């Protein structure tokens, strides 16, 4: 992402996703000589240079993003990575020893925007995991634990589990600070969030594995992540919840049509009857490219119908909170309305929350807080069995 030529034109700099890591890398215009000056188990985001200073936004699992200066690249980011071998001893270097062995630049922290807040809250440990799914597929993910919880302790308690699913589907969870996971962990959950097939960062074949086949391989991959957590003795199989936003909501819909293992679900900005979006949302080229024109023969129609969760809604028994933005043109709220209606019609506990004036993302701060409050209340009632009101 974000490719930019160096000032002398010898390099193209860009952001690279690779195995749940986000690097800042460079390559020659002819495609040769890939180098990774800023790499490792970190999430390196935006970058820029001016007046001899190269700056990059970097976060880690236990630290929200801050601005770091990248030393050793010269006045113009076109020289060889002169910082190689100088990284040891960098004050506040966010990278682990393994990361430092990968990157070639020395990082020095510039901003301390989150220090005060971080000093006032308890942060749970997050563990990077790898496990085997269907067909021997290796899947990567993360598990976030409540503050003070020892996942390796001999007397560790089995906690309620939340499976949270990312959007996209061509996206990924990375080595970055996950506020949502920390919020849930602070409320007593062990939170598992993984990169199933369809995710980015693992190559074209991995990403394209769910092309026109949503809710199949990726369903098996996220469920294998849950089973991994249970096998470690961290989770309570009788108290589990699932949820996500955008494709995370879509895959949530697929999950609850195929299993009754979860006690509560939250479907945010999801799609349920795909053909109803044709001509209504802003994905027309994508629909045609992946699924074809829905009126071109029985086979095409069957593809559209096969991957529509609406057509399997009769199997949903999980109490489900349905949410979305009033003005969402990525995933129009009619999808949430249809899911809500079928759940109400079938007697499945549900609520529909629509945020006025909002698009695919929820931008108003009070609405953001409201959404988090509703998340905690819904999971609290249906997953943990709490008796307090659900908003």
PDB file of C-alpha atoms in Angstrom, residues 51-344:
ATOM      1  CA  UNK A  51      14.701  17.471   5.522  1.00  0.00           C
ATOM      2  CA  UNK A  52      16.724  14.351   6.165  1.00  0.00           C
ATOM      3  CA  UNK A  53      14.214  12.818   8.583  1.00  0.00           C
ATOM      4  CA  UNK A  54      12.338   9.601   7.856  1.00  0.00           C
ATOM      5  CA  UNK A  55       9.346   9.004  10.142  1.00  0.00           C
ATOM      6  CA  UNK A  56       7.027   6.038  10.483  1.00  0.00           C
ATOM      7  CA  UNK A  57       3.984   5.180  12.574  1.00  0.00           C
ATOM      8  CA  UNK A  58       4.619   1.978  14.538  1.00  0.00           C
ATOM      9  CA  UNK A  59       2.487  -0.008  16.975  1.00  0.00           C
ATOM     10  CA  UNK A  60       2.829  -3.357  18.696  1.00  0.00           C
ATOM     11  CA  UNK A  61       0.528  -5.786  20.468  1.00  0.00           C
ATOM     12  CA  UNK A  62       1.007  -3.973  23.773  1.00  0.00           C
ATOM     13  CA  UNK A  63       1.510  -0.396  22.558  1.00  0.00           C
ATOM     14  CA  UNK A  64      -0.781   1.825  20.468  1.00  0.00           C
ATOM     15  CA  UNK A  65       0.813   3.443  17.445  1.00  0.00           C
ATOM     16  CA  UNK A  66       3.313   6.261  17.940  1.00  0.00           C
ATOM     17  CA  UNK A  67       5.637   8.129  15.583  1.00  0.00           C
ATOM     18  CA  UNK A  68       9.201   6.822  15.374  1.00  0.00           C
ATOM     19  CA  UNK A  69      12.224   8.283  13.605  1.00  0.00           C
ATOM     20  CA  UNK A  70      14.023   5.900  11.280  1.00  0.00           C
ATOM     21  CA  UNK A  71      17.770   6.485  11.455  1.00  0.00           C
ATOM     22  CA  UNK A  72      20.492   5.194   9.164  1.00  0.00           C
ATOM     23  CA  UNK A  73      18.796   5.867   5.829  1.00  0.00           C
ATOM     24  CA  UNK A  74      20.665   9.055   4.933  1.00  0.00           C
ATOM     25  CA  UNK A  75      19.291  12.489   4.177  1.00  0.00           C
ATOM     26  CA  UNK A  76      17.296  11.052   1.310  1.00  0.00           C
ATOM     27  CA  UNK A  77      15.624   7.631   1.579  1.00  0.00           C
ATOM     28  CA  UNK A  78      17.554   6.346  -1.408  1.00  0.00           C
ATOM     29  CA  UNK A  79      20.883   5.226   0.023  1.00  0.00           C
ATOM     30  CA  UNK A  80      21.634   1.705   1.160  1.00  0.00           C
ATOM     31  CA  UNK A  81      20.159   0.964   4.580  1.00  0.00           C
ATOM     32  CA  UNK A  82      23.133   2.298   6.522  1.00  0.00           C
ATOM     33  CA  UNK A  83      21.464   1.534   9.821  1.00  0.00           C
ATOM     34  CA  UNK A  84      22.148  -2.192   9.529  1.00  0.00           C
ATOM     35  CA  UNK A  85      24.019  -3.420  12.557  1.00  0.00           C
ATOM     36  CA  UNK A  86      23.201  -0.258  14.528  1.00  0.00           C
ATOM     37  CA  UNK A  87      19.826  -1.343  15.790  1.00  0.00           C
ATOM     38  CA  UNK A  88      21.035  -2.980  19.015  1.00  0.00           C
ATOM     39  CA  UNK A  89      20.534  -0.748  21.997  1.00  0.00           C
ATOM     40  CA  UNK A  90      18.050   1.568  20.319  1.00  0.00           C
ATOM     41  CA  UNK A  91      16.237   3.282  23.147  1.00  0.00           C
ATOM     42  CA  UNK A  92      12.593   2.199  23.232  1.00  0.00           C
ATOM     43  CA  UNK A  93      12.931   0.060  20.107  1.00  0.00           C
ATOM     44  CA  UNK A  94       9.481  -1.581  19.741  1.00  0.00           C
ATOM     45  CA  UNK A  95      10.851  -4.652  17.992  1.00  0.00           C
ATOM     46  CA  UNK A  96      11.792  -7.867  19.685  1.00  0.00           C
ATOM     47  CA  UNK A  97      15.165  -9.522  19.122  1.00  0.00           C
ATOM     48  CA  UNK A  98      13.627 -11.510  16.284  1.00  0.00           C
ATOM     49  CA  UNK A  99      12.295  -8.357  14.694  1.00  0.00           C
ATOM     50  CA  UNK A 100      15.597  -6.544  15.047  1.00  0.00           C
ATOM     51  CA  UNK A 101      17.263  -9.377  13.179  1.00  0.00           C
ATOM     52  CA  UNK A 102      14.885  -8.767  10.285  1.00  0.00           C
ATOM     53  CA  UNK A 103      14.805  -4.979  10.023  1.00  0.00           C
ATOM     54  CA  UNK A 104      17.859  -2.994   8.980  1.00  0.00           C
ATOM     55  CA  UNK A 105      17.051   0.409  10.439  1.00  0.00           C
ATOM     56  CA  UNK A 106      17.400   1.945  13.867  1.00  0.00           C
ATOM     57  CA  UNK A 107      14.165   3.319  15.329  1.00  0.00           C
ATOM     58  CA  UNK A 108      13.887   6.123  17.868  1.00  0.00           C
ATOM     59  CA  UNK A 109      10.561   7.041  19.387  1.00  0.00           C
ATOM     60  CA  UNK A 110       9.386  10.624  18.854  1.00  0.00           C
ATOM     61  CA  UNK A 111       5.841  10.872  20.258  1.00  0.00           C
ATOM     62  CA  UNK A 112       4.372   9.707  23.566  1.00  0.00           C
ATOM     63  CA  UNK A 113       0.718  10.373  22.825  1.00  0.00           C
ATOM     64  CA  UNK A 114      -0.645   7.319  24.644  1.00  0.00           C
ATOM     65  CA  UNK A 115       1.696   7.198  27.639  1.00  0.00           C
ATOM     66  CA  UNK A 116      -0.680   8.828  30.132  1.00  0.00           C
ATOM     67  CA  UNK A 117      -3.609   6.637  29.155  1.00  0.00           C
ATOM     68  CA  UNK A 118      -1.485   3.492  29.175  1.00  0.00           C
ATOM     69  CA  UNK A 119      -0.326   4.313  32.697  1.00  0.00           C
ATOM     70  CA  UNK A 120      -3.943   4.405  33.882  1.00  0.00           C
ATOM     71  CA  UNK A 121      -5.250   1.130  32.451  1.00  0.00           C
ATOM     72  CA  UNK A 122      -4.407  -2.541  32.880  1.00  0.00           C
ATOM     73  CA  UNK A 123      -3.423  -4.270  29.633  1.00  0.00           C
ATOM     74  CA  UNK A 124      -3.860  -7.989  29.048  1.00  0.00           C
ATOM     75  CA  UNK A 125      -1.213 -10.136  27.394  1.00  0.00           C
ATOM     76  CA  UNK A 126      -1.703 -11.015  23.724  1.00  0.00           C
ATOM     77  CA  UNK A 127      -0.241 -14.189  22.261  1.00  0.00           C
ATOM     78  CA  UNK A 128       0.494 -14.842  18.597  1.00  0.00           C
ATOM     79  CA  UNK A 129      -0.753 -18.331  17.651  1.00  0.00           C
ATOM     80  CA  UNK A 130      -0.523 -20.730  14.698  1.00  0.00           C
ATOM     81  CA  UNK A 131      -2.800 -23.732  14.326  1.00  0.00           C
ATOM     82  CA  UNK A 132      -3.975 -26.247  11.740  1.00  0.00           C
ATOM     83  CA  UNK A 133      -7.388 -26.015  10.113  1.00  0.00           C
ATOM     84  CA  UNK A 134      -9.281 -28.020   7.516  1.00  0.00           C
ATOM     85  CA  UNK A 135      -7.199 -29.612   4.750  1.00  0.00           C
ATOM     86  CA  UNK A 136      -4.037 -29.065   6.793  1.00  0.00           C
ATOM     87  CA  UNK A 137      -4.133 -25.295   6.304  1.00  0.00           C
ATOM     88  CA  UNK A 138      -1.949 -23.339   8.734  1.00  0.00           C
ATOM     89  CA  UNK A 139      -3.766 -20.324  10.132  1.00  0.00           C
ATOM     90  CA  UNK A 140      -2.315 -17.485  12.183  1.00  0.00           C
ATOM     91  CA  UNK A 141      -4.059 -15.439  14.820  1.00  0.00           C
ATOM     92  CA  UNK A 142      -3.962 -13.881  18.246  1.00  0.00           C
ATOM     93  CA  UNK A 143      -5.402 -14.547  21.687  1.00  0.00           C
ATOM     94  CA  UNK A 144      -5.877 -11.707  24.168  1.00  0.00           C
ATOM     95  CA  UNK A 145      -6.168 -12.554  27.866  1.00  0.00           C
ATOM     96  CA  UNK A 146      -7.598 -10.552  30.774  1.00  0.00           C
ATOM     97  CA  UNK A 147      -5.063  -8.497  32.731  1.00  0.00           C
ATOM     98  CA  UNK A 148      -3.272 -10.692  35.250  1.00  0.00           C
ATOM     99  CA  UNK A 149      -4.357 -13.955  33.647  1.00  0.00           C
ATOM    100  CA  UNK A 150      -1.526 -16.478  33.294  1.00  0.00           C
ATOM    101  CA  UNK A 151      -2.219 -18.654  30.223  1.00  0.00           C
ATOM    102  CA  UNK A 152       0.560 -21.012  31.281  1.00  0.00           C
ATOM    103  CA  UNK A 153      -0.397 -21.284  34.956  1.00  0.00           C
ATOM    104  CA  UNK A 154      -1.136 -24.756  36.328  1.00  0.00           C
ATOM    105  CA  UNK A 155      -4.410 -23.578  37.902  1.00  0.00           C
ATOM    106  CA  UNK A 156      -5.567 -21.366  35.041  1.00  0.00           C
ATOM    107  CA  UNK A 157      -9.289 -20.740  34.919  1.00  0.00           C
ATOM    108  CA  UNK A 158     -11.384 -21.537  31.850  1.00  0.00           C
ATOM    109  CA  UNK A 159     -12.828 -18.219  30.725  1.00  0.00           C
ATOM    110  CA  UNK A 160     -15.749 -17.278  28.465  1.00  0.00           C
ATOM    111  CA  UNK A 161     -14.551 -17.064  24.867  1.00  0.00           C
ATOM    112  CA  UNK A 162     -15.199 -14.423  22.230  1.00  0.00           C
ATOM    113  CA  UNK A 163     -14.422 -15.104  18.581  1.00  0.00           C
ATOM    114  CA  UNK A 164     -14.019 -11.782  16.802  1.00  0.00           C
ATOM    115  CA  UNK A 165     -13.754 -11.739  12.993  1.00  0.00           C
ATOM    116  CA  UNK A 166     -12.105  -9.076  10.840  1.00  0.00           C
ATOM    117  CA  UNK A 167     -13.661  -7.305   7.886  1.00  0.00           C
ATOM    118  CA  UNK A 168     -12.554  -7.371   4.291  1.00  0.00           C
ATOM    119  CA  UNK A 169     -12.401 -10.297   3.834  1.00  0.00           C
ATOM    120  CA  UNK A 170      -9.124  -9.223   2.205  1.00  0.00           C
ATOM    121  CA  UNK A 171      -7.647  -7.749   5.368  1.00  0.00           C
ATOM    122  CA  UNK A 172      -5.833  -9.061   8.407  1.00  0.00           C
ATOM    123  CA  UNK A 173      -5.360  -8.788  12.139  1.00  0.00           C
ATOM    124  CA  UNK A 174      -1.785  -7.727  12.773  1.00  0.00           C
ATOM    125  CA  UNK A 175       0.834  -7.206  15.455  1.00  0.00           C
ATOM    126  CA  UNK A 176      -0.894  -4.005  16.523  1.00  0.00           C
ATOM    127  CA  UNK A 177      -2.702  -2.796  19.609  1.00  0.00           C
ATOM    128  CA  UNK A 178      -6.259  -4.118  19.429  1.00  0.00           C
ATOM    129  CA  UNK A 179      -8.396  -1.847  21.599  1.00  0.00           C
ATOM    130  CA  UNK A 180     -11.545  -3.909  21.094  1.00  0.00           C
ATOM    131  CA  UNK A 181      -9.836  -7.147  22.142  1.00  0.00           C
ATOM    132  CA  UNK A 182      -8.386  -5.410  25.209  1.00  0.00           C
ATOM    133  CA  UNK A 183     -11.825  -4.074  26.120  1.00  0.00           C
ATOM    134  CA  UNK A 184     -13.379  -7.529  25.976  1.00  0.00           C
ATOM    135  CA  UNK A 185     -10.440  -9.080  27.828  1.00  0.00           C
ATOM    136  CA  UNK A 186     -10.811  -6.492  30.577  1.00  0.00           C
ATOM    137  CA  UNK A 187     -14.414  -7.659  30.925  1.00  0.00           C
ATOM    138  CA  UNK A 188     -13.252 -11.209  31.638  1.00  0.00           C
ATOM    139  CA  UNK A 189     -13.145 -12.864  28.212  1.00  0.00           C
ATOM    140  CA  UNK A 190     -10.383 -14.686  26.397  1.00  0.00           C
ATOM    141  CA  UNK A 191     -10.565 -13.164  22.921  1.00  0.00           C
ATOM    142  CA  UNK A 192      -9.482 -15.076  19.817  1.00  0.00           C
ATOM    143  CA  UNK A 193      -9.064 -13.217  16.542  1.00  0.00           C
ATOM    144  CA  UNK A 194      -7.516 -14.923  13.551  1.00  0.00           C
ATOM    145  CA  UNK A 195      -6.642 -14.546   9.868  1.00  0.00           C
ATOM    146  CA  UNK A 196      -8.675 -17.234   8.057  1.00  0.00           C
ATOM    147  CA  UNK A 197      -8.414 -17.991   4.368  1.00  0.00           C
ATOM    148  CA  UNK A 198      -9.466 -14.910   2.445  1.00  0.00           C
ATOM    149  CA  UNK A 199      -7.189 -12.726   4.563  1.00  0.00           C
ATOM    150  CA  UNK A 200      -4.355 -10.683   3.099  1.00  0.00           C
ATOM    151  CA  UNK A 201      -0.697 -11.064   4.054  1.00  0.00           C
ATOM    152  CA  UNK A 202      -0.336 -14.735   3.110  1.00  0.00           C
ATOM    153  CA  UNK A 203      -0.192 -14.663  -0.665  1.00  0.00           C
ATOM    154  CA  UNK A 204      -2.657 -14.564  -3.532  1.00  0.00           C
ATOM    155  CA  UNK A 205      -3.788 -18.196  -3.295  1.00  0.00           C
ATOM    156  CA  UNK A 206      -4.620 -17.878   0.413  1.00  0.00           C
ATOM    157  CA  UNK A 207      -6.559 -14.686  -0.175  1.00  0.00           C
ATOM    158  CA  UNK A 208      -8.431 -16.024  -3.190  1.00  0.00           C
ATOM    159  CA  UNK A 209      -9.307 -19.354  -1.572  1.00  0.00           C
ATOM    160  CA  UNK A 210     -12.805 -18.108  -0.689  1.00  0.00           C
ATOM    161  CA  UNK A 211     -13.490 -16.467  -4.065  1.00  0.00           C
ATOM    162  CA  UNK A 212     -17.220 -16.980  -4.705  1.00  0.00           C
ATOM    163  CA  UNK A 213     -17.181 -19.416  -1.776  1.00  0.00           C
ATOM    164  CA  UNK A 214     -17.812 -17.344   1.342  1.00  0.00           C
ATOM    165  CA  UNK A 215     -18.576 -18.937   4.674  1.00  0.00           C
ATOM    166  CA  UNK A 216     -16.959 -22.276   3.878  1.00  0.00           C
ATOM    167  CA  UNK A 217     -13.181 -22.516   4.246  1.00  0.00           C
ATOM    168  CA  UNK A 218     -13.052 -19.363   6.353  1.00  0.00           C
ATOM    169  CA  UNK A 219     -15.763 -20.790   8.615  1.00  0.00           C
ATOM    170  CA  UNK A 220     -13.624 -23.865   9.261  1.00  0.00           C
ATOM    171  CA  UNK A 221     -10.561 -21.692   9.877  1.00  0.00           C
ATOM    172  CA  UNK A 222     -12.115 -19.472  12.543  1.00  0.00           C
ATOM    173  CA  UNK A 223     -13.742 -22.447  14.253  1.00  0.00           C
ATOM    174  CA  UNK A 224     -10.391 -24.237  14.328  1.00  0.00           C
ATOM    175  CA  UNK A 225      -9.055 -21.175  16.136  1.00  0.00           C
ATOM    176  CA  UNK A 226     -11.751 -21.533  18.775  1.00  0.00           C
ATOM    177  CA  UNK A 227     -10.959 -25.224  19.147  1.00  0.00           C
ATOM    178  CA  UNK A 228      -7.280 -24.366  19.568  1.00  0.00           C
ATOM    179  CA  UNK A 229      -8.106 -22.016  22.443  1.00  0.00           C
ATOM    180  CA  UNK A 230     -10.280 -24.655  24.097  1.00  0.00           C
ATOM    181  CA  UNK A 231      -7.579 -27.300  23.685  1.00  0.00           C
ATOM    182  CA  UNK A 232      -5.119 -25.095  25.582  1.00  0.00           C
ATOM    183  CA  UNK A 233      -7.467 -25.036  28.575  1.00  0.00           C
ATOM    184  CA  UNK A 234      -8.089 -21.307  28.303  1.00  0.00           C
ATOM    185  CA  UNK A 235     -11.742 -21.266  27.290  1.00  0.00           C
ATOM    186  CA  UNK A 236     -15.111 -22.459  28.547  1.00  0.00           C
ATOM    187  CA  UNK A 237     -16.935 -24.204  25.681  1.00  0.00           C
ATOM    188  CA  UNK A 238     -20.296 -23.565  27.350  1.00  0.00           C
ATOM    189  CA  UNK A 239     -19.849 -19.783  27.329  1.00  0.00           C
ATOM    190  CA  UNK A 240     -18.808 -18.556  23.895  1.00  0.00           C
ATOM    191  CA  UNK A 241     -19.746 -15.600  21.706  1.00  0.00           C
ATOM    192  CA  UNK A 242     -18.981 -14.512  18.162  1.00  0.00           C
ATOM    193  CA  UNK A 243     -19.129 -11.271  16.228  1.00  0.00           C
ATOM    194  CA  UNK A 244     -17.615  -8.793  13.817  1.00  0.00           C
ATOM    195  CA  UNK A 245     -18.223  -5.838  11.524  1.00  0.00           C
ATOM    196  CA  UNK A 246     -18.493  -5.737   7.715  1.00  0.00           C
ATOM    197  CA  UNK A 247     -17.184  -9.072   6.427  1.00  0.00           C
ATOM    198  CA  UNK A 248     -16.720  -9.906  10.102  1.00  0.00           C
ATOM    199  CA  UNK A 249     -20.483  -9.580  10.397  1.00  0.00           C
ATOM    200  CA  UNK A 250     -21.056 -11.555   7.210  1.00  0.00           C
ATOM    201  CA  UNK A 251     -18.911 -14.448   8.421  1.00  0.00           C
ATOM    202  CA  UNK A 252     -20.666 -14.215  11.794  1.00  0.00           C
ATOM    203  CA  UNK A 253     -23.921 -14.823   9.917  1.00  0.00           C
ATOM    204  CA  UNK A 254     -22.379 -17.864   8.234  1.00  0.00           C
ATOM    205  CA  UNK A 255     -21.116 -19.128  11.592  1.00  0.00           C
ATOM    206  CA  UNK A 256     -24.485 -19.006  13.335  1.00  0.00           C
ATOM    207  CA  UNK A 257     -26.230 -20.696  10.388  1.00  0.00           C
ATOM    208  CA  UNK A 258     -23.809 -23.641  10.674  1.00  0.00           C
ATOM    209  CA  UNK A 259     -23.256 -24.134  14.393  1.00  0.00           C
ATOM    210  CA  UNK A 260     -25.086 -23.633  17.665  1.00  0.00           C
ATOM    211  CA  UNK A 261     -21.934 -23.593  19.790  1.00  0.00           C
ATOM    212  CA  UNK A 262     -22.161 -19.865  20.489  1.00  0.00           C
ATOM    213  CA  UNK A 263     -24.513 -18.452  23.102  1.00  0.00           C
ATOM    214  CA  UNK A 264     -24.533 -14.926  21.694  1.00  0.00           C
ATOM    215  CA  UNK A 265     -23.654 -13.202  18.424  1.00  0.00           C
ATOM    216  CA  UNK A 266     -23.221  -9.645  17.174  1.00  0.00           C
ATOM    217  CA  UNK A 267     -23.637  -9.074  13.433  1.00  0.00           C
ATOM    218  CA  UNK A 268     -22.419  -5.604  12.462  1.00  0.00           C
ATOM    219  CA  UNK A 269     -22.874  -4.168   8.967  1.00  0.00           C
ATOM    220  CA  UNK A 270     -23.361  -7.595   7.398  1.00  0.00           C
ATOM    221  CA  UNK A 271     -24.874  -8.827   4.130  1.00  0.00           C
ATOM    222  CA  UNK A 272     -27.506 -11.538   4.163  1.00  0.00           C
ATOM    223  CA  UNK A 273     -29.403 -11.627   0.848  1.00  0.00           C
ATOM    224  CA  UNK A 274     -26.719 -10.784  -1.677  1.00  0.00           C
ATOM    225  CA  UNK A 275     -28.853 -10.308  -4.767  1.00  0.00           C
ATOM    226  CA  UNK A 276     -30.758  -7.550  -2.948  1.00  0.00           C
ATOM    227  CA  UNK A 277     -27.554  -5.495  -2.933  1.00  0.00           C
ATOM    228  CA  UNK A 278     -27.075  -5.579  -6.698  1.00  0.00           C
ATOM    229  CA  UNK A 279     -27.725  -2.059  -7.977  1.00  0.00           C
ATOM    230  CA  UNK A 280     -28.082  -0.753  -4.431  1.00  0.00           C
ATOM    231  CA  UNK A 281     -24.614  -0.789  -2.874  1.00  0.00           C
ATOM    232  CA  UNK A 282     -21.420   0.495  -4.514  1.00  0.00           C
ATOM    233  CA  UNK A 283     -19.823  -2.881  -5.313  1.00  0.00           C
ATOM    234  CA  UNK A 284     -21.333  -3.579  -8.713  1.00  0.00           C
ATOM    235  CA  UNK A 285     -18.056  -4.341 -10.486  1.00  0.00           C
ATOM    236  CA  UNK A 286     -16.977  -6.641  -7.649  1.00  0.00           C
ATOM    237  CA  UNK A 287     -20.279  -8.508  -7.649  1.00  0.00           C
ATOM    238  CA  UNK A 288     -20.060  -9.148 -11.383  1.00  0.00           C
ATOM    239  CA  UNK A 289     -16.377 -10.048 -11.268  1.00  0.00           C
ATOM    240  CA  UNK A 290     -16.714 -12.567  -8.444  1.00  0.00           C
ATOM    241  CA  UNK A 291     -20.258 -13.909  -8.733  1.00  0.00           C
ATOM    242  CA  UNK A 292     -21.275 -13.053 -12.283  1.00  0.00           C
ATOM    243  CA  UNK A 293     -24.540 -11.528 -13.422  1.00  0.00           C
ATOM    244  CA  UNK A 294     -27.355 -13.021 -11.349  1.00  0.00           C
ATOM    245  CA  UNK A 295     -29.716 -13.395 -14.316  1.00  0.00           C
ATOM    246  CA  UNK A 296     -27.265 -15.324 -16.501  1.00  0.00           C
ATOM    247  CA  UNK A 297     -28.458 -18.882 -16.104  1.00  0.00           C
ATOM    248  CA  UNK A 298     -29.246 -21.161 -13.198  1.00  0.00           C
ATOM    249  CA  UNK A 299     -25.621 -21.722 -12.231  1.00  0.00           C
ATOM    250  CA  UNK A 300     -24.978 -18.022 -11.611  1.00  0.00           C
ATOM    251  CA  UNK A 301     -28.167 -17.649  -9.646  1.00  0.00           C
ATOM    252  CA  UNK A 302     -27.187 -20.633  -7.532  1.00  0.00           C
ATOM    253  CA  UNK A 303     -23.856 -18.984  -6.638  1.00  0.00           C
ATOM    254  CA  UNK A 304     -25.591 -15.820  -5.453  1.00  0.00           C
ATOM    255  CA  UNK A 305     -28.113 -17.820  -3.452  1.00  0.00           C
ATOM    256  CA  UNK A 306     -25.633 -20.363  -2.072  1.00  0.00           C
ATOM    257  CA  UNK A 307     -23.527 -17.752  -0.296  1.00  0.00           C
ATOM    258  CA  UNK A 308     -26.463 -15.736   1.040  1.00  0.00           C
ATOM    259  CA  UNK A 309     -26.850 -16.381   4.799  1.00  0.00           C
ATOM    260  CA  UNK A 310     -30.514 -15.368   4.492  1.00  0.00           C
ATOM    261  CA  UNK A 311     -31.247 -18.675   2.768  1.00  0.00           C
ATOM    262  CA  UNK A 312     -29.995 -20.605   5.807  1.00  0.00           C
ATOM    263  CA  UNK A 313     -31.524 -18.352   8.442  1.00  0.00           C
ATOM    264  CA  UNK A 314     -33.912 -21.118   9.467  1.00  0.00           C
ATOM    265  CA  UNK A 315     -30.961 -22.776  11.218  1.00  0.00           C
ATOM    266  CA  UNK A 316     -30.082 -19.781  13.422  1.00  0.00           C
ATOM    267  CA  UNK A 317     -30.790 -20.269  17.111  1.00  0.00           C
ATOM    268  CA  UNK A 318     -28.149 -17.913  18.548  1.00  0.00           C
ATOM    269  CA  UNK A 319     -29.411 -14.680  20.150  1.00  0.00           C
ATOM    270  CA  UNK A 320     -28.085 -12.043  17.776  1.00  0.00           C
ATOM    271  CA  UNK A 321     -27.604  -8.288  18.071  1.00  0.00           C
ATOM    272  CA  UNK A 322     -27.855  -6.686  14.613  1.00  0.00           C
ATOM    273  CA  UNK A 323     -26.189  -3.301  14.021  1.00  0.00           C
ATOM    274  CA  UNK A 324     -25.380  -0.892  11.212  1.00  0.00           C
ATOM    275  CA  UNK A 325     -25.249   2.670   9.921  1.00  0.00           C
ATOM    276  CA  UNK A 326     -28.263   4.398   8.434  1.00  0.00           C
ATOM    277  CA  UNK A 327     -26.295   5.678   5.424  1.00  0.00           C
ATOM    278  CA  UNK A 328     -24.020   2.692   4.803  1.00  0.00           C
ATOM    279  CA  UNK A 329     -23.462   2.243   1.052  1.00  0.00           C
ATOM    280  CA  UNK A 330     -20.866  -0.492   1.481  1.00  0.00           C
ATOM    281  CA  UNK A 331     -23.386  -2.722   3.223  1.00  0.00           C
ATOM    282  CA  UNK A 332     -26.825  -1.059   3.163  1.00  0.00           C
ATOM    283  CA  UNK A 333     -28.810  -1.331   6.375  1.00  0.00           C
ATOM    284  CA  UNK A 334     -31.520  -3.253   4.519  1.00  0.00           C
ATOM    285  CA  UNK A 335     -29.304  -6.298   5.142  1.00  0.00           C
ATOM    286  CA  UNK A 336     -29.517  -5.795   8.884  1.00  0.00           C
ATOM    287  CA  UNK A 337     -33.237  -5.177   8.634  1.00  0.00           C
ATOM    288  CA  UNK A 338     -33.734  -8.433   6.744  1.00  0.00           C
ATOM    289  CA  UNK A 339     -31.677 -10.419   9.257  1.00  0.00           C
ATOM    290  CA  UNK A 340     -33.502  -8.795  12.159  1.00  0.00           C
ATOM    291  CA  UNK A 341     -36.888  -9.491  10.596  1.00  0.00           C
ATOM    292  CA  UNK A 342     -36.248 -13.182   9.991  1.00  0.00           C
ATOM    293  CA  UNK A 343     -34.910 -13.606  13.541  1.00  0.00           C
ATOM    294  CA  UNK A 344     -37.936 -11.851  15.042  1.00  0.00           C
TER     295      UNK A 344
END
